Amino acid sequence: MKQTGFFDVEERLAHLSGLGDQLEAFSQTVDFEVFRPDLEKAVAYSDGSKGGRPPFDAVLMFKILVIQTLNNLSDERTEYLINDRLSFMRFLGLGLSDRVPDAKTVWLFRERLTQACAIERLFDRFDATLRNAGYLPMSGQILDATLVAAPKQRNTNAEKTDLRAGRIPEDWQDKPAKLSHKDRHARWTLKFTKAKRQDDGTIPATDLAIPFFGYKSHVSIDRKFRFIRKWKTTDAAASDGARLREGLLDKTNTASSVWADTAYRSKANEDSMEKHGFVSKVHRKKPHFKPMPRHIQRSNAGKSVIRSRVEHVFADQKSQTGLFIRTVGITRATMRIGLANIVYNMRRFLFLERLNASA
């Protein structure tokens, strides 16, 4: 076996570029320096006057979180793969002899961002980048929510009652180690399989209800470019419709139409949209114990053609990046879902830029 030389590494990187290195495309398309002011403000590193090893660059650490989110990696696996993969090292600007952040350093950086509630500012920072590139929110917006799984908790009925009431169970209060591993914000809910029509056109009277534990990701995307513009994280049992009145609508969209499924149809939501100048395209519900009128069926079918575009966002996040909550608590879950939303917008931005370049 011949001795490895500098040009061998360069040739291997050139070969990776030829095969289509997604991270290299990210580096060429996304200006990660725009995140620096918010990152440095959030992590608040010392000035080094007290000595000690200097901290890793904040932008480099954020790019590690992007790698983590793209590949659904744990902190330990992230450390290993940065040391192992040339494509990861090139994306981070690291050489073979450079120091690589370990798993604990990655955890601490993400934790600092989480405690500083920086993810909303980072999301808004990239949204501003999209707008400056010409991707303004246009043609109306589409709202929906998806369930995001978290590790299941095994609690007694009494403990569940306390958690739903916002109390810490008495047995946990003097056990800090146990308390730190208990997720007090995630909730159980039922996920229905949405029974399909039978061969004769009728819908079965019963449906499968699957217990689900975790959180819920609520988003509003623009119809034109399908970027996530507004988002919110709640427990899995939270109502979809109520989130519409909690800042989920984007008032900067150039069109006023709002598409959503029947979960968002309520008098309070309709009144709120009318008050703020939005035009409701929300699906209408089927009357109880009565057949759905034909004209409403046709109207809902037309709305579904547009509304279904939001499903592509969730499918991308779950199939491409394996969206899953590994952490404990809604603050960390918000950080995880926020990162997934930023990375989705980055991938969408990359796709649209390539589309425009080839046109």
Short mmCIF file of C-alpha atoms in Angstrom, two decimals:
data_model
loop_
_atom_site.label_atom_id
_atom_site.label_comp_id
_atom_site.label_asym_id
_atom_site.label_seq_id
_atom_site.Cartn_x
_atom_site.Cartn_y
_atom_site.Cartn_z
CA MET A 1 0.00 0.00 0.00
CA LYS A 2 1.47 3.34 -1.04
CA GLN A 3 1.89 6.22 1.40
CA THR A 4 -0.97 8.73 1.36
CA GLY A 5 -0.03 12.17 0.05
CA PHE A 6 -1.64 15.61 -0.04
CA PHE A 7 -2.73 15.28 -3.66
CA ASP A 8 -4.41 11.95 -2.91
CA VAL A 9 -6.79 13.73 -0.52
CA GLU A 10 -7.43 16.45 -3.09
CA GLU A 11 -8.23 13.84 -5.73
CA ARG A 12 -10.62 12.06 -3.37
CA LEU A 13 -12.42 15.35 -2.60
CA ALA A 14 -12.65 16.12 -6.32
CA HIS A 15 -14.17 12.69 -6.85
CA LEU A 16 -16.72 13.37 -4.10
CA SER A 17 -17.63 16.63 -5.83
CA GLY A 18 -18.17 14.77 -9.06
CA LEU A 19 -20.49 12.32 -7.32
CA GLY A 20 -22.61 15.19 -6.00
CA ASP A 21 -21.61 16.20 -2.47
CA GLN A 22 -24.70 17.82 -0.91
CA LEU A 23 -22.67 19.51 1.81
CA GLU A 24 -20.42 21.14 -0.77
CA ALA A 25 -23.53 22.49 -2.50
CA PHE A 26 -24.69 23.83 0.86
CA SER A 27 -21.40 25.68 1.31
CA GLN A 28 -21.66 27.22 -2.16
CA THR A 29 -25.31 28.27 -1.83
CA VAL A 30 -25.89 29.14 1.84
CA ASP A 31 -23.93 31.98 3.44
CA PHE A 32 -23.48 30.63 6.97
CA GLU A 33 -21.77 33.84 8.07
CA VAL A 34 -25.20 35.53 8.30
CA PHE A 35 -25.84 33.46 11.43
CA ARG A 36 -22.68 34.66 13.23
CA PRO A 37 -24.15 37.69 15.09
CA ASP A 38 -27.02 35.67 16.57
CA LEU A 39 -24.79 32.69 17.37
CA GLU A 40 -22.13 34.72 19.15
CA LYS A 41 -24.74 36.62 21.12
CA ALA A 42 -26.42 33.38 22.21
CA VAL A 43 -23.33 31.40 23.24
CA ALA A 44 -21.63 34.43 24.85
CA TYR A 45 -18.12 32.98 24.93
CA SER A 46 -15.58 34.67 27.22
CA ASP A 47 -12.95 36.96 25.74
CA GLY A 48 -10.15 34.56 26.71
CA SER A 49 -8.61 36.90 29.28
CA LYS A 50 -8.80 34.16 31.93
CA GLY A 51 -6.83 31.75 29.78
CA GLY A 52 -7.80 28.22 28.87
CA ARG A 53 -8.31 26.55 25.53
CA PRO A 54 -10.04 28.89 23.02
CA PRO A 55 -13.59 27.89 22.07
CA PHE A 56 -14.49 26.51 18.67
CA ASP A 57 -15.82 28.97 16.13
CA ALA A 58 -19.58 29.51 16.58
CA VAL A 59 -20.35 29.17 12.86
CA LEU A 60 -18.37 25.92 12.67
CA MET A 61 -20.38 24.56 15.61
CA PHE A 62 -23.66 25.59 13.98
CA LYS A 63 -22.63 23.82 10.79
CA ILE A 64 -22.09 20.70 12.90
CA LEU A 65 -25.70 20.99 14.07
CA VAL A 66 -26.74 21.23 10.42
CA ILE A 67 -24.82 18.01 9.66
CA GLN A 68 -26.46 16.38 12.67
CA THR A 69 -29.94 17.38 11.54
CA LEU A 70 -29.38 16.37 7.92
CA ASN A 71 -28.29 12.88 8.94
CA ASN A 72 -30.27 12.37 12.18
CA LEU A 73 -27.11 11.75 14.21
CA SER A 74 -26.48 11.51 17.93
CA ASP A 75 -23.69 13.62 19.41
CA GLU A 76 -21.37 10.61 19.69
CA ARG A 77 -22.04 9.52 16.12
CA THR A 78 -21.50 13.07 14.93
CA GLU A 79 -18.06 13.21 16.54
CA TYR A 80 -17.09 9.91 14.94
CA LEU A 81 -18.29 10.79 11.45
CA ILE A 82 -16.61 14.21 11.41
CA ASN A 83 -13.32 12.42 12.10
CA ASP A 84 -14.13 9.74 9.55
CA ARG A 85 -15.61 11.55 6.54
CA LEU A 86 -13.74 13.87 4.21
CA SER A 87 -16.98 15.47 3.04
CA PHE A 88 -17.85 16.47 6.62
CA MET A 89 -14.37 17.89 7.21
CA ARG A 90 -14.46 19.90 3.99
CA PHE A 91 -17.88 21.34 4.85
CA LEU A 92 -16.58 22.41 8.26
CA GLY A 93 -13.31 23.76 6.88
CA LEU A 94 -11.23 21.30 8.93
CA GLY A 95 -8.00 19.64 7.87
CA LEU A 96 -6.83 16.17 8.79
CA SER A 97 -4.63 17.58 11.56
CA ASP A 98 -7.22 20.01 13.00
CA ARG A 99 -8.91 19.52 16.34
CA VAL A 100 -12.48 18.18 16.09
CA PRO A 101 -15.18 19.05 18.66
CA ASP A 102 -16.10 16.05 20.80
CA ALA A 103 -19.65 14.92 21.62
CA LYS A 104 -19.75 16.85 24.90
CA THR A 105 -18.73 20.09 23.15
CA VAL A 106 -21.49 19.63 20.58
CA TRP A 107 -24.03 19.01 23.36
CA LEU A 108 -22.90 22.08 25.30
CA PHE A 109 -23.11 24.33 22.23
CA ARG A 110 -26.63 23.15 21.38
CA GLU A 111 -27.62 23.52 25.03
CA ARG A 112 -26.41 27.13 25.10
CA LEU A 113 -28.47 27.92 22.02
CA THR A 114 -31.46 26.16 23.58
CA GLN A 115 -31.27 28.03 26.88
CA ALA A 116 -30.85 31.34 25.02
CA CYS A 117 -33.99 30.54 22.94
CA ALA A 118 -31.89 31.39 19.88
CA ILE A 119 -33.55 29.05 17.39
CA GLU A 120 -36.34 31.50 16.54
CA ARG A 121 -33.81 34.24 15.77
CA LEU A 122 -31.71 31.87 13.66
CA PHE A 123 -34.81 30.81 11.72
CA ASP A 124 -35.80 34.44 11.13
CA ARG A 125 -32.23 35.24 10.05
CA PHE A 126 -32.34 32.63 7.29
CA ASP A 127 -35.87 33.64 6.33
CA ALA A 128 -34.51 37.16 5.76
CA THR A 129 -31.83 35.62 3.53
CA LEU A 130 -34.53 33.90 1.47
CA ARG A 131 -36.45 37.15 1.08
CA ASN A 132 -33.30 39.02 0.02
CA ALA A 133 -32.73 36.33 -2.61
CA GLY A 134 -36.18 37.06 -4.05
CA TYR A 135 -38.17 34.27 -2.40
CA LEU A 136 -40.93 36.39 -0.89
CA PRO A 137 -43.97 34.70 0.70
CA MET A 138 -46.45 34.62 -2.18
CA SER A 139 -49.75 33.16 -3.39
CA GLY A 140 -51.19 32.54 0.06
CA GLN A 141 -50.22 30.09 2.78
CA ILE A 142 -50.95 26.54 3.89
CA LEU A 143 -51.19 25.41 7.52
CA ASP A 144 -50.82 21.92 8.95
CA ALA A 145 -49.28 19.94 11.80
CA THR A 146 -47.51 16.61 12.17
CA LEU A 147 -46.68 14.39 15.12
CA VAL A 148 -43.03 13.98 16.09
CA ALA A 149 -42.18 10.93 18.18
CA ALA A 150 -40.22 11.06 21.44
CA PRO A 151 -38.97 8.25 23.72
CA LYS A 152 -42.00 6.81 25.54
CA GLN A 153 -42.43 7.46 29.26
CA ARG A 154 -43.70 4.74 31.61
CA ASN A 155 -45.62 6.59 34.32
CA THR A 156 -48.33 5.56 36.74
CA ASN A 157 -51.86 6.95 36.47
CA ALA A 158 -51.23 9.20 39.48
CA GLU A 159 -48.06 10.55 37.89
CA LYS A 160 -49.90 11.20 34.62
CA THR A 161 -52.58 13.12 36.51
CA ASP A 162 -49.94 15.30 38.18
CA LEU A 163 -48.16 15.95 34.87
CA ARG A 164 -51.38 16.96 33.10
CA ALA A 165 -52.07 19.38 35.96
CA GLY A 166 -48.59 20.89 35.60
CA ARG A 167 -47.31 19.43 38.87
CA ILE A 168 -44.16 17.43 39.54
CA PRO A 169 -45.10 14.03 41.04
CA GLU A 170 -44.20 13.84 44.71
CA ASP A 171 -42.00 10.76 44.30
CA TRP A 172 -39.84 12.59 41.74
CA GLN A 173 -39.11 15.74 43.72
CA ASP A 174 -36.36 14.22 45.87
CA LYS A 175 -34.89 12.23 42.97
CA PRO A 176 -33.15 14.75 40.69
CA ALA A 177 -31.55 12.03 38.56
CA LYS A 178 -34.93 10.49 37.80
CA LEU A 179 -36.54 13.89 37.24
CA SER A 180 -33.90 14.86 34.67
CA HIS A 181 -34.80 11.81 32.57
CA LYS A 182 -38.57 12.31 32.72
CA ASP A 183 -40.20 14.30 29.94
CA ARG A 184 -42.92 16.34 31.65
CA HIS A 185 -44.08 18.11 28.50
CA ALA A 186 -44.58 15.38 25.89
CA ARG A 187 -48.08 13.88 25.82
CA TRP A 188 -49.95 10.83 24.59
CA THR A 189 -52.53 11.20 21.85
CA LEU A 190 -54.36 8.98 19.37
CA LYS A 191 -53.29 8.86 15.76
CA PHE A 192 -56.07 7.70 13.44
CA THR A 193 -55.30 5.79 10.28
CA LYS A 194 -57.97 7.67 8.28
CA ALA A 195 -60.00 4.73 7.04
CA LYS A 196 -60.24 4.68 3.26
CA ARG A 197 -63.36 4.18 1.20
CA GLN A 198 -64.38 0.58 0.52
CA ASP A 199 -64.99 -0.82 -2.97
CA ASP A 200 -68.65 0.17 -2.86
CA GLY A 201 -67.73 3.79 -2.06
CA THR A 202 -68.73 3.73 1.61
CA ILE A 203 -66.43 4.68 4.50
CA PRO A 204 -66.07 2.14 7.36
CA ALA A 205 -67.80 3.16 10.58
CA THR A 206 -64.70 2.27 12.60
CA ASP A 207 -61.10 3.39 12.30
CA LEU A 208 -57.85 2.31 13.89
CA ALA A 209 -56.58 4.60 16.66
CA ILE A 210 -52.86 4.19 17.38
CA PRO A 211 -51.45 5.60 20.65
CA PHE A 212 -48.68 8.11 20.00
CA PHE A 213 -46.29 9.85 22.41
CA GLY A 214 -44.31 12.97 21.71
CA TYR A 215 -44.71 16.46 20.31
CA LYS A 216 -46.41 18.22 17.43
CA SER A 217 -44.81 20.45 14.81
CA HIS A 218 -47.11 23.18 13.45
CA VAL A 219 -46.06 25.03 10.29
CA SER A 220 -47.27 27.61 7.81
CA ILE A 221 -45.71 27.43 4.35
CA ASP A 222 -46.08 29.83 1.45
CA ARG A 223 -47.92 28.37 -1.51
CA LYS A 224 -45.52 29.74 -4.15
CA PHE A 225 -42.12 28.48 -2.98
CA ARG A 226 -43.15 26.09 -0.15
CA PHE A 227 -40.76 27.49 2.41
CA ILE A 228 -41.71 27.24 6.07
CA ARG A 229 -42.47 30.81 7.15
CA LYS A 230 -44.02 30.35 10.60
CA TRP A 231 -43.79 27.44 13.01
CA LYS A 232 -44.59 26.36 16.53
CA THR A 233 -43.93 23.33 18.75
CA THR A 234 -46.48 21.89 21.20
CA ASP A 235 -47.15 18.60 22.92
CA ALA A 236 -48.78 15.91 20.80
CA ALA A 237 -52.20 16.33 22.42
CA ALA A 238 -52.50 20.06 21.62
CA SER A 239 -55.27 21.13 19.25
CA ASP A 240 -54.20 22.00 15.71
CA GLY A 241 -56.85 24.64 15.16
CA ALA A 242 -56.06 26.79 18.19
CA ARG A 243 -52.52 27.39 16.95
CA LEU A 244 -53.85 29.41 14.01
CA ARG A 245 -54.59 32.27 16.42
CA GLU A 246 -51.18 32.01 18.12
CA GLY A 247 -49.02 33.68 15.50
CA LEU A 248 -48.95 30.87 12.96
CA LEU A 249 -50.28 33.04 10.13
CA ASP A 250 -47.76 35.01 8.06
CA LYS A 251 -49.05 38.57 7.64
CA THR A 252 -46.29 39.39 5.12
CA ASN A 253 -47.60 37.00 2.46
CA THR A 254 -48.52 38.88 -0.72
CA ALA A 255 -51.85 37.02 -0.96
CA SER A 256 -54.52 36.65 1.73
CA SER A 257 -55.76 33.08 1.14
CA VAL A 258 -55.25 30.47 3.87
CA TRP A 259 -55.59 26.73 3.20
CA ALA A 260 -55.93 24.15 5.97
CA ASP A 261 -57.79 20.95 6.78
CA THR A 262 -60.99 20.61 8.84
CA ALA A 263 -59.08 20.71 12.16
CA TYR A 264 -58.70 24.46 11.61
CA ARG A 265 -62.39 25.09 10.86
CA SER A 266 -64.00 26.88 13.80
CA LYS A 267 -65.97 30.08 14.31
CA ALA A 268 -63.13 31.59 16.36
CA ASN A 269 -60.63 30.93 13.56
CA GLU A 270 -62.95 32.20 10.83
CA ASP A 271 -63.63 35.39 12.79
CA SER A 272 -59.92 35.88 13.49
CA MET A 273 -58.95 35.46 9.83
CA GLU A 274 -61.67 37.85 8.69
CA LYS A 275 -60.59 40.40 11.29
CA HIS A 276 -56.97 40.32 10.11
CA GLY A 277 -57.78 40.40 6.40
CA PHE A 278 -57.24 36.73 5.53
CA VAL A 279 -59.49 34.78 3.16
CA SER A 280 -60.39 31.34 4.51
CA LYS A 281 -59.89 28.36 2.22
CA VAL A 282 -60.19 25.95 5.14
CA HIS A 283 -61.95 22.66 4.46
CA ARG A 284 -65.54 22.41 5.60
CA LYS A 285 -66.59 19.61 7.92
CA LYS A 286 -69.13 16.92 7.12
CA PRO A 287 -72.49 17.53 8.86
CA HIS A 288 -73.23 15.08 11.68
CA PHE A 289 -75.32 12.09 10.59
CA LYS A 290 -75.90 13.67 7.16
CA PRO A 291 -74.25 13.11 3.79
CA MET A 292 -71.76 15.70 2.62
CA PRO A 293 -73.43 18.06 0.11
CA ARG A 294 -72.03 17.65 -3.39
CA HIS A 295 -70.98 21.28 -3.78
CA ILE A 296 -68.98 21.11 -0.53
CA GLN A 297 -67.34 17.86 -1.68
CA ARG A 298 -66.22 19.56 -4.90
CA SER A 299 -65.02 22.62 -2.99
CA ASN A 300 -63.00 20.51 -0.54
CA ALA A 301 -61.52 18.47 -3.40
CA GLY A 302 -60.30 21.64 -5.09
CA LYS A 303 -58.79 22.89 -1.84
CA SER A 304 -57.05 19.54 -1.27
CA VAL A 305 -55.05 19.90 -4.48
CA ILE A 306 -53.39 22.99 -2.99
CA ARG A 307 -53.42 22.02 0.68
CA SER A 308 -51.67 18.69 0.04
CA ARG A 309 -48.43 20.53 -0.79
CA VAL A 310 -47.71 20.94 2.92
CA GLU A 311 -47.56 17.15 3.26
CA HIS A 312 -44.42 17.19 1.11
CA VAL A 313 -42.69 19.27 3.78
CA PHE A 314 -43.37 16.74 6.53
CA ALA A 315 -42.52 13.82 4.24
CA ASP A 316 -39.17 15.43 3.45
CA GLN A 317 -38.36 16.04 7.11
CA LYS A 318 -39.24 12.52 8.20
CA SER A 319 -37.87 10.54 5.26
CA GLN A 320 -34.74 12.58 4.49
CA THR A 321 -33.70 13.75 7.95
CA GLY A 322 -35.53 11.23 10.17
CA LEU A 323 -37.16 13.85 12.40
CA PHE A 324 -37.29 12.45 15.94
CA ILE A 325 -37.00 13.98 19.41
CA ARG A 326 -34.09 12.48 21.36
CA THR A 327 -34.11 15.04 24.15
CA VAL A 328 -36.22 15.76 27.24
CA GLY A 329 -38.57 18.74 27.57
CA ILE A 330 -40.37 21.06 25.18
CA THR A 331 -37.57 23.65 25.15
CA ARG A 332 -35.12 21.15 23.67
CA ALA A 333 -37.85 19.72 21.42
CA THR A 334 -38.44 23.23 20.06
CA MET A 335 -34.71 23.49 19.34
CA ARG A 336 -34.75 20.16 17.48
CA ILE A 337 -37.82 20.99 15.40
CA GLY A 338 -36.54 24.51 14.72
CA LEU A 339 -33.27 23.11 13.38
CA ALA A 340 -35.23 20.68 11.20
CA ASN A 341 -37.24 23.60 9.80
CA ILE A 342 -34.10 25.63 9.03
CA VAL A 343 -32.45 22.66 7.33
CA TYR A 344 -35.60 21.97 5.31
CA ASN A 345 -35.59 25.58 4.09
CA MET A 346 -31.90 25.27 3.22
CA ARG A 347 -32.52 22.13 1.19
CA ARG A 348 -35.51 23.77 -0.53
CA PHE A 349 -33.41 26.87 -1.25
CA LEU A 350 -30.69 24.69 -2.78
CA PHE A 351 -33.27 22.92 -4.97
CA LEU A 352 -34.84 26.16 -6.23
CA GLU A 353 -31.44 27.74 -6.94
CA ARG A 354 -30.44 24.71 -9.00
CA LEU A 355 -33.78 24.89 -10.83
CA ASN A 356 -33.26 28.54 -11.65
CA ALA A 357 -29.67 27.94 -12.78
CA SER A 358 -30.75 25.24 -15.23
CA ALA A 359 -33.68 27.25 -16.64
#
